[in-house]
Amino acid sequence: MNQTDPRAQAAFDAAMNHIKTTTAGVADRVSDHLGLLASAAARIFDRDALVNAQLDLRRHMSTFVLVFGDTLSKKITRELNPGHEPGRSLAETDWQSLSLVDDSEVEERMFADRIGQAITHACEWELREVASYTGQLLGLGRADHDRNPLRGEMLGAAAYRAIANVTNDRESRKLLARELGLAMARVMPGCYADILKDFRARGVQPVGLTVRGVEGPGNELNRDRVISGYDTLSRDTGMTTGGGHFGSSGSGDFDTGAGGHSGGGARPGGGSGGSGGGFGGNFGDAGARGPGA
């Protein structure tokens, strides 16, 4: 993307404001929820940990909001750099690389990834649609999740950086990461839906969704010749399947035994069924939910 493009920059700035506002509301609700969890805790250790996490978050709420917004802005700005290469997540980092960093950095990557994954899983369909708009804003010509500056990974990294700035206690960080991750996963579908509405209102047109090919098992197979069970049937019985269809004359017709007629089955009145159809039904998306939650 051309960084001087004011329309694209304004669209991303508005999207960041939606995310910052949503996250600030989430942090406030999480602080109240921690108090409820503490009152219901059966063990003293758990209750004390929850109370400490609640006090840390409430005491430094303004710091949390400020650090989250600042970190998110910096990360998104870096993503908008045309020469930027997307960073690797913890799952893609080998152990030799991890051995070169200290425990605090490994912990940050781990909890940031957990928050980001919770958001990504809860907002799968919304993020696909957002990527089709950001692909247009970035001038990619395609929807690319890994190049989407608003993906869950960015939010997870910003959220945990903010958590690390409100408390030094390891147990409190763990609790805040867990509760904030769950809470953000619940509300971000609605936030992404608002971002999509804003993109449409600005006249941004989504790019077409495409499937990227990757190297994997089976790529070396000859696609000009696909062996199927029907081919085996033809060789063993001397019958032709008629291109995968049942019902053509002399091509695997089924004899129903009704009046010597063959076809899809005997009909009332002595008529015979017509030629069989192929297996060409359309398969729609099952269980797909639309944007918003």
Coordinates of C-alpha atoms in Angstrom, one line a residue:
M1 CA 0.0 0.0 0.0
N2 CA 1.1 3.5 -0.7
Q3 CA 1.5 5.1 2.8
T4 CA 0.5 8.5 1.4
D5 CA -2.9 7.2 0.4
P6 CA -5.1 9.2 2.7
R7 CA -8.3 7.1 2.1
A8 CA -6.7 3.8 2.9
Q9 CA -4.9 5.3 6.0
A10 CA -8.2 6.8 7.2
A11 CA -10.0 3.5 6.8
F12 CA -7.4 1.7 8.9
D13 CA -7.4 4.5 11.5
A14 CA -11.1 4.1 11.9
A15 CA -10.8 0.3 12.2
M16 CA -8.2 0.8 14.9
N17 CA -10.5 3.1 16.8
H18 CA -13.2 0.5 16.7
I19 CA -10.8 -2.1 18.1
K20 CA -9.4 0.2 20.8
T21 CA -12.9 1.2 22.0
T22 CA -14.1 -2.4 22.1
T23 CA -11.0 -3.5 24.0
A24 CA -11.3 -0.8 26.6
G25 CA -14.9 -1.9 27.3
V26 CA -13.7 -5.6 27.5
A27 CA -11.0 -4.7 30.0
D28 CA -13.5 -2.9 32.2
R29 CA -15.9 -5.9 32.2
V30 CA -13.1 -8.3 32.8
S31 CA -12.1 -6.4 36.0
D32 CA -15.6 -6.8 37.3
H33 CA -15.7 -10.5 36.3
L34 CA -12.5 -11.2 38.1
G35 CA -14.2 -10.0 41.3
L36 CA -17.1 -12.4 40.8
L37 CA -14.6 -15.3 40.1
A38 CA -12.7 -14.4 43.3
S39 CA -15.9 -14.5 45.5
A40 CA -16.8 -17.9 44.0
A41 CA -13.3 -19.4 44.4
A42 CA -13.1 -22.4 46.7
R43 CA -9.4 -22.2 47.5
I44 CA -7.6 -19.3 49.2
F45 CA -4.7 -19.4 46.7
D46 CA -7.1 -19.0 43.7
R47 CA -9.1 -16.3 45.4
D48 CA -6.0 -14.3 46.2
A49 CA -4.6 -14.6 42.7
L50 CA -7.9 -13.4 41.2
V51 CA -8.1 -10.5 43.6
N52 CA -4.6 -9.4 42.8
A53 CA -5.2 -9.6 39.1
Q54 CA -8.4 -7.5 39.5
L55 CA -6.6 -4.9 41.6
D56 CA -3.7 -4.6 39.1
L57 CA -6.0 -4.2 36.2
R58 CA -8.3 -1.6 37.9
R59 CA -5.3 0.3 39.3
H60 CA -3.6 0.6 35.9
M61 CA -6.6 0.6 33.6
S62 CA -5.5 3.8 31.8
T63 CA -2.1 2.3 31.3
F64 CA -3.6 -0.9 29.8
V65 CA -5.8 1.1 27.3
L66 CA -2.9 3.4 26.4
V67 CA -0.3 0.7 25.9
F68 CA -2.8 -1.5 23.9
G69 CA -3.6 1.3 21.5
D70 CA 0.0 2.4 21.1
T71 CA 1.2 -1.1 20.5
L72 CA -1.6 -1.9 18.0
S73 CA -0.9 1.3 16.1
K74 CA 2.8 0.6 15.8
K75 CA 2.2 -3.0 14.7
I76 CA -0.4 -2.1 12.1
T77 CA 1.8 0.7 10.8
R78 CA 4.7 -1.8 10.4
E79 CA 2.3 -4.1 8.5
L80 CA 1.4 -1.4 6.1
N81 CA 5.0 -1.1 5.1
P82 CA 5.3 -2.6 1.6
G83 CA 8.6 -4.2 2.4
H84 CA 7.4 -5.9 5.6
E85 CA 7.5 -9.6 5.9
P86 CA 4.9 -11.1 8.2
G87 CA 6.4 -12.3 11.5
R88 CA 6.3 -15.9 12.6
S89 CA 4.0 -17.1 15.4
L90 CA 5.3 -19.2 18.3
A91 CA 4.0 -22.3 16.6
E92 CA 6.2 -21.7 13.6
T93 CA 9.4 -20.9 15.7
D94 CA 11.8 -23.8 16.1
W95 CA 13.3 -24.6 19.5
Q96 CA 16.8 -23.5 18.5
S97 CA 15.5 -20.0 17.9
L98 CA 13.6 -20.0 21.2
S99 CA 16.7 -21.0 23.1
L100 CA 18.3 -17.6 22.1
V101 CA 15.6 -15.5 23.9
D102 CA 14.8 -15.2 27.6
D103 CA 11.9 -16.8 29.4
S104 CA 9.9 -13.5 29.5
E105 CA 9.9 -13.2 25.7
V106 CA 8.9 -16.8 25.3
E107 CA 6.1 -16.3 27.8
E108 CA 4.9 -13.1 25.9
R109 CA 4.9 -15.0 22.6
M110 CA 3.0 -17.9 24.1
F111 CA 0.2 -15.9 25.8
A112 CA 0.0 -13.4 22.9
D113 CA -0.5 -16.4 20.5
R114 CA -3.2 -17.8 22.8
I115 CA -5.2 -14.6 22.8
G116 CA -4.8 -14.2 19.0
Q117 CA -5.9 -17.7 18.3
A118 CA -9.0 -17.4 20.5
I119 CA -10.0 -14.3 18.5
T120 CA -9.2 -15.9 15.2
H121 CA -11.2 -19.0 15.9
A122 CA -14.2 -17.0 17.1
C123 CA -14.1 -14.6 14.2
E124 CA -13.1 -17.0 11.3
W125 CA -15.8 -15.8 8.9
E126 CA -15.6 -12.1 9.8
L127 CA -11.8 -12.2 9.3
R128 CA -12.2 -13.8 5.9
E129 CA -14.4 -10.9 4.8
V130 CA -12.2 -8.3 6.4
A131 CA -9.2 -9.7 4.5
S132 CA -11.1 -9.2 1.2
Y133 CA -11.3 -5.5 2.0
T134 CA -7.8 -5.0 3.4
G135 CA -6.5 -6.8 0.3
Q136 CA -8.1 -4.0 -1.7
L137 CA -6.8 -1.3 0.6
L138 CA -3.3 -2.8 0.5
G139 CA -3.4 -3.1 -3.3
L140 CA -2.7 -6.9 -3.1
G141 CA -5.4 -7.8 -5.6
R142 CA -6.4 -10.8 -3.4
A143 CA -7.6 -11.6 0.1
D144 CA -4.6 -12.7 2.2
H145 CA -5.2 -13.4 5.9
D146 CA -1.5 -13.3 6.6
R147 CA -1.2 -9.8 5.3
N148 CA -4.4 -8.5 7.0
P149 CA -3.2 -5.9 9.5
L150 CA -6.4 -6.4 11.6
R151 CA -6.0 -10.1 12.1
G152 CA -6.2 -11.7 15.6
E153 CA -2.5 -12.2 15.9
M154 CA -2.0 -8.4 16.0
L155 CA -4.6 -7.9 18.7
G156 CA -3.2 -10.7 20.8
A157 CA 0.3 -9.2 20.7
A158 CA -1.0 -5.8 21.7
A159 CA -3.2 -7.2 24.4
Y160 CA -0.5 -9.1 26.1
R161 CA 2.0 -6.2 25.9
A162 CA -0.6 -4.1 27.7
I163 CA -1.0 -6.9 30.3
A164 CA 2.7 -7.0 30.9
N165 CA 2.6 -3.2 31.6
V166 CA -0.1 -3.4 34.3
T167 CA 1.4 -6.2 36.5
N168 CA 4.7 -7.9 37.1
D169 CA 3.1 -10.9 38.8
R170 CA 3.3 -14.0 36.7
E171 CA 0.1 -15.5 38.0
S172 CA -1.8 -12.3 37.4
R173 CA -0.5 -12.1 33.8
K174 CA -1.7 -15.6 33.2
L175 CA -5.2 -14.9 34.6
L176 CA -5.5 -11.6 32.7
A177 CA -4.4 -13.2 29.5
R178 CA -6.9 -16.0 29.9
E179 CA -9.9 -13.8 30.8
L180 CA -9.1 -11.1 28.3
G181 CA -8.6 -13.7 25.5
L182 CA -12.0 -15.3 26.2
A183 CA -13.8 -11.9 26.6
M184 CA -12.3 -10.5 23.4
A185 CA -13.2 -13.7 21.5
R186 CA -16.8 -13.1 22.4
V187 CA -17.1 -9.4 21.4
M188 CA -14.7 -9.2 18.4
P189 CA -17.2 -10.7 15.8
G190 CA -19.4 -7.6 16.5
C191 CA -16.4 -5.3 16.3
Y192 CA -15.3 -6.7 13.0
A193 CA -18.8 -6.4 11.7
D194 CA -18.7 -2.7 12.5
I195 CA -15.4 -2.4 10.7
L196 CA -16.9 -4.0 7.6
K197 CA -19.8 -1.6 7.7
D198 CA -17.3 1.3 7.9
F199 CA -15.3 -0.1 4.9
R200 CA -18.5 -0.3 2.9
A201 CA -19.6 3.2 3.9
R202 CA -16.3 4.5 2.6
G203 CA -16.8 2.8 -0.8
V204 CA -14.1 0.2 -0.4
Q205 CA -14.8 -2.8 -2.7
P206 CA -13.7 -6.2 -1.6
V207 CA -11.4 -8.3 -3.8
G208 CA -12.3 -11.8 -4.9
L209 CA -11.5 -14.6 -2.5
T210 CA -9.0 -17.0 -4.0
V211 CA -7.4 -20.3 -2.8
R212 CA -3.6 -20.3 -2.6
G213 CA -1.9 -23.6 -3.6
V214 CA 0.7 -25.0 -1.3
E215 CA 3.2 -27.8 -1.6
G216 CA 2.1 -31.0 0.1
P217 CA 1.5 -34.7 -0.3
G218 CA -0.1 -35.7 -3.6
N219 CA 1.2 -32.7 -5.6
E220 CA 3.4 -34.9 -7.6
L221 CA 0.5 -37.1 -8.9
N222 CA -0.4 -37.0 -12.6
R223 CA -3.6 -35.0 -12.7
D224 CA -4.2 -36.1 -16.3
R225 CA -5.0 -39.6 -15.0
V226 CA -7.0 -40.1 -11.9
I227 CA -7.7 -43.7 -10.9
S228 CA -11.1 -44.3 -9.4
G229 CA -13.2 -47.2 -8.4
Y230 CA -15.3 -46.9 -11.6
D231 CA -12.1 -47.5 -13.6
T232 CA -11.5 -50.7 -11.7
L233 CA -15.1 -51.8 -12.3
S234 CA -14.8 -51.2 -16.0
R235 CA -11.7 -53.4 -16.2
D236 CA -13.1 -56.2 -14.1
T237 CA -16.6 -56.4 -15.7
G238 CA -16.0 -55.0 -19.2
M239 CA -18.7 -52.4 -18.5
T240 CA -18.4 -48.7 -19.1
T241 CA -19.6 -46.2 -16.5
G242 CA -20.5 -43.6 -19.1
G243 CA -18.4 -40.9 -17.5
G244 CA -19.6 -41.4 -14.0
H245 CA -23.4 -41.4 -14.9
F246 CA -25.8 -44.3 -14.4
G247 CA -28.6 -44.9 -16.8
S248 CA -27.3 -44.5 -20.3
S249 CA -28.1 -47.3 -22.7
G250 CA -25.7 -50.3 -22.2
S251 CA -23.7 -48.3 -19.7
G252 CA -24.4 -50.0 -16.3
D253 CA -28.3 -49.8 -16.5
F254 CA -30.0 -51.4 -13.6
D255 CA -32.7 -53.9 -14.5
T256 CA -35.6 -53.5 -12.1
G257 CA -37.3 -56.6 -13.4
A258 CA -40.6 -54.7 -14.0
G259 CA -41.8 -55.5 -17.5
G260 CA -38.3 -55.8 -18.8
H261 CA -37.8 -52.1 -18.6
S262 CA -34.5 -50.7 -17.3
G263 CA -33.9 -47.3 -15.7
G264 CA -34.5 -45.5 -12.5
G265 CA -37.2 -47.9 -11.3
A266 CA -40.7 -49.0 -12.3
R267 CA -43.4 -46.3 -12.1
P268 CA -47.1 -46.9 -11.4
G269 CA -49.0 -47.7 -14.5
G270 CA -46.3 -49.8 -16.1
G271 CA -44.1 -46.9 -17.2
S272 CA -40.4 -47.0 -16.9
G273 CA -38.1 -44.5 -15.4
G274 CA -36.0 -42.2 -17.5
S275 CA -32.3 -42.3 -17.9
G276 CA -30.4 -42.0 -14.6
G277 CA -28.8 -38.7 -13.6
G278 CA -25.2 -38.1 -12.6
F279 CA -23.8 -37.3 -9.3
G280 CA -23.6 -33.6 -10.0
G281 CA -25.4 -32.0 -7.0
N282 CA -24.3 -28.7 -5.7
F283 CA -22.8 -28.6 -2.3
G284 CA -23.4 -25.4 -0.3
D285 CA -21.7 -24.3 2.8
A286 CA -23.2 -26.1 5.8
G287 CA -23.4 -24.4 9.1
A288 CA -21.6 -21.2 7.9
R289 CA -22.5 -18.2 10.1
G290 CA -22.5 -14.8 8.8
P291 CA -20.8 -11.8 10.3
G292 CA -21.6 -10.6 13.8
A293 CA -22.4 -12.5 16.9

